[in-house]
Amino acid sequence: MESLSTRHLTGIKNLTLQDVELILSTALQFKEIINRPIKKVPSLRDVTVANLFFENSTRTKLSFEIAEKRLSADIINFSSSGSSVSKGETLVDTANNILAMKVDMIVMRHPHPGAAIFLANQLKKYPKSAHAQIINAGDGTHEHPTQALLDAFSIQQSCGSITGKKVAIIGDIMHSRVALSNIYCLQKMGAEVCVCGPPTLIPKHISSLGVAVSHNLIETLLWCDVANMLRIQFERQQLKYFPSLREYALHFGLTKKKLDTLNKPITIMHPGPINRGVEITSDVADSGHSIILEQVENGVAVRMAVLYLLAGKHQS
Ligand code: CP
């Protein structure tokens, strides 16, 4: 049986194409299983997973939790509010204490870029914690690997394949972990990627990643097969990056009227949460072009695949 080349999933950057393909093909099998009347499999019986969320989440948190339950894992949920983090306990101490309760895997969302890599490196130093696998559920503006994997899986399901597809990532690229993980994942899989948004929301050196850059929404939509609309991440912005939301929506918001002018097939994605009327209007988000809820559905199968492969149960 094939294995991942990595012990942890801290980002897409260090995955091989074979890793990505193995995760997506395993997800396809889990998607079939979770659409059966009996959705639960015993694959992670006797494995305990801790979900550590130091930042808010709806989709990722619940999707990991459902994925773990479908695999028959034991789970514990931790959120920083109401925990001893408020008394000054460090991330490493928090993780070591949770792992001392015989936990096997940690799924972690954290506001600081690099937090998952930091934790994986630190835990190696503690013999009682070194066994644990770390899965990054989003670390600040850095990476959101399982979102990129579920996005790639959703494009495959909607468009047939990713190789040769033109994918536009539109909106607040500067503060988006989804954008970076998607760029790494889509390029590994042979897609052409363009980022589009106001100049102030696009990192200056992003073209060094091999992506095209555009500040014109209509031109970008005419070019692409798939448009992934991103939310403006106000929670990560100390400055104002554009004059007003109204102007942002006028130039970079996707409306039915703009979509109708294209007169071509196009797949619309959004990682959520949506700011309806800003980056996308309801009549687009809820239209036949949109695969937004398919992305959420696919997230469960993709996260089951990641948990299963990292736990190494397919090898035993
Ligand atoms: N897409 C995503 O990460 O959503 P949540 O913040 O709700 O988990």
Coordinates of N, CA and C and ligand atoms in Angstrom, one line a residue, residues 53 55-62 109 137 144 147 150 177-178 231 270-273 303, ligand 1:
F53 N -8.6 24.3 18.4 CA -8.9 25.5 17.6 C -8.7 26.8 18.4
E55 N -8.6 29.6 16.9 CA -9.2 30.6 16.1 C -10.6 30.1 15.6
N56 N -11.5 31.0 15.4 CA -12.9 30.6 15.0 C -12.9 29.8 13.7
S57 N -13.9 28.9 13.7 CA -14.1 28.1 12.5 C -15.5 27.4 12.5
T58 N -16.1 27.3 11.4 CA -17.4 26.5 11.3 C -17.1 25.3 10.4
R59 N -16.7 25.5 9.2 CA -16.6 24.4 8.2 C -15.5 23.4 8.6
T60 N -14.3 24.0 8.8 CA -13.1 23.1 9.1 C -13.3 22.3 10.4
K61 N -13.7 23.0 11.4 CA -13.8 22.3 12.7 C -14.9 21.2 12.7
L62 N -16.1 21.5 12.1 CA -17.1 20.5 12.1 C -16.8 19.4 11.1
R109 N -5.9 24.6 14.4 CA -6.1 25.9 13.7 C -5.5 27.0 14.7
A137 N -4.9 22.9 10.4 CA -6.3 23.3 9.9 C -6.4 24.8 9.6
H144 N -3.5 26.6 4.5 CA -4.8 25.8 4.9 C -4.8 24.6 4.0
Q147 N -8.1 22.7 3.0 CA -9.0 23.4 2.1 C -8.5 23.3 0.7
L150 N -9.4 19.9 -0.6 CA -10.8 19.7 -0.9 C -11.2 20.6 -2.2
R177 N -4.6 32.3 3.5 CA -3.9 31.0 3.6 C -4.5 30.1 2.5
V178 N -5.8 30.3 2.2 CA -6.4 29.5 1.1 C -5.7 29.7 -0.2
R231 N -12.9 35.8 0.4 CA -13.4 36.8 1.4 C -12.3 37.8 1.7
H270 N -15.9 29.1 -3.5 CA -15.7 30.0 -2.4 C -15.4 29.1 -1.2
P271 N -14.3 29.4 -0.4 CA -14.0 28.6 0.7 C -15.0 28.8 1.9
G272 N -15.7 29.9 1.9 CA -16.5 30.3 3.0 C -15.7 30.8 4.2
P273 N -16.2 31.6 5.1 CA -17.6 32.1 5.1 C -17.7 33.2 4.0
R303 N -10.9 15.1 4.4 CA -10.3 15.1 5.7 C -10.2 13.6 6.3
Ligands
CP1 N1 -13.1 27.5 4.8 C1 -12.9 27.6 6.1 O1 -11.7 27.4 6.6 O2 -14.0 27.9 6.8 P1 -14.0 28.0 8.4 O3 -13.1 29.2 8.8 O4 -15.4 28.2 8.8 O5 -13.4 26.8 9.0

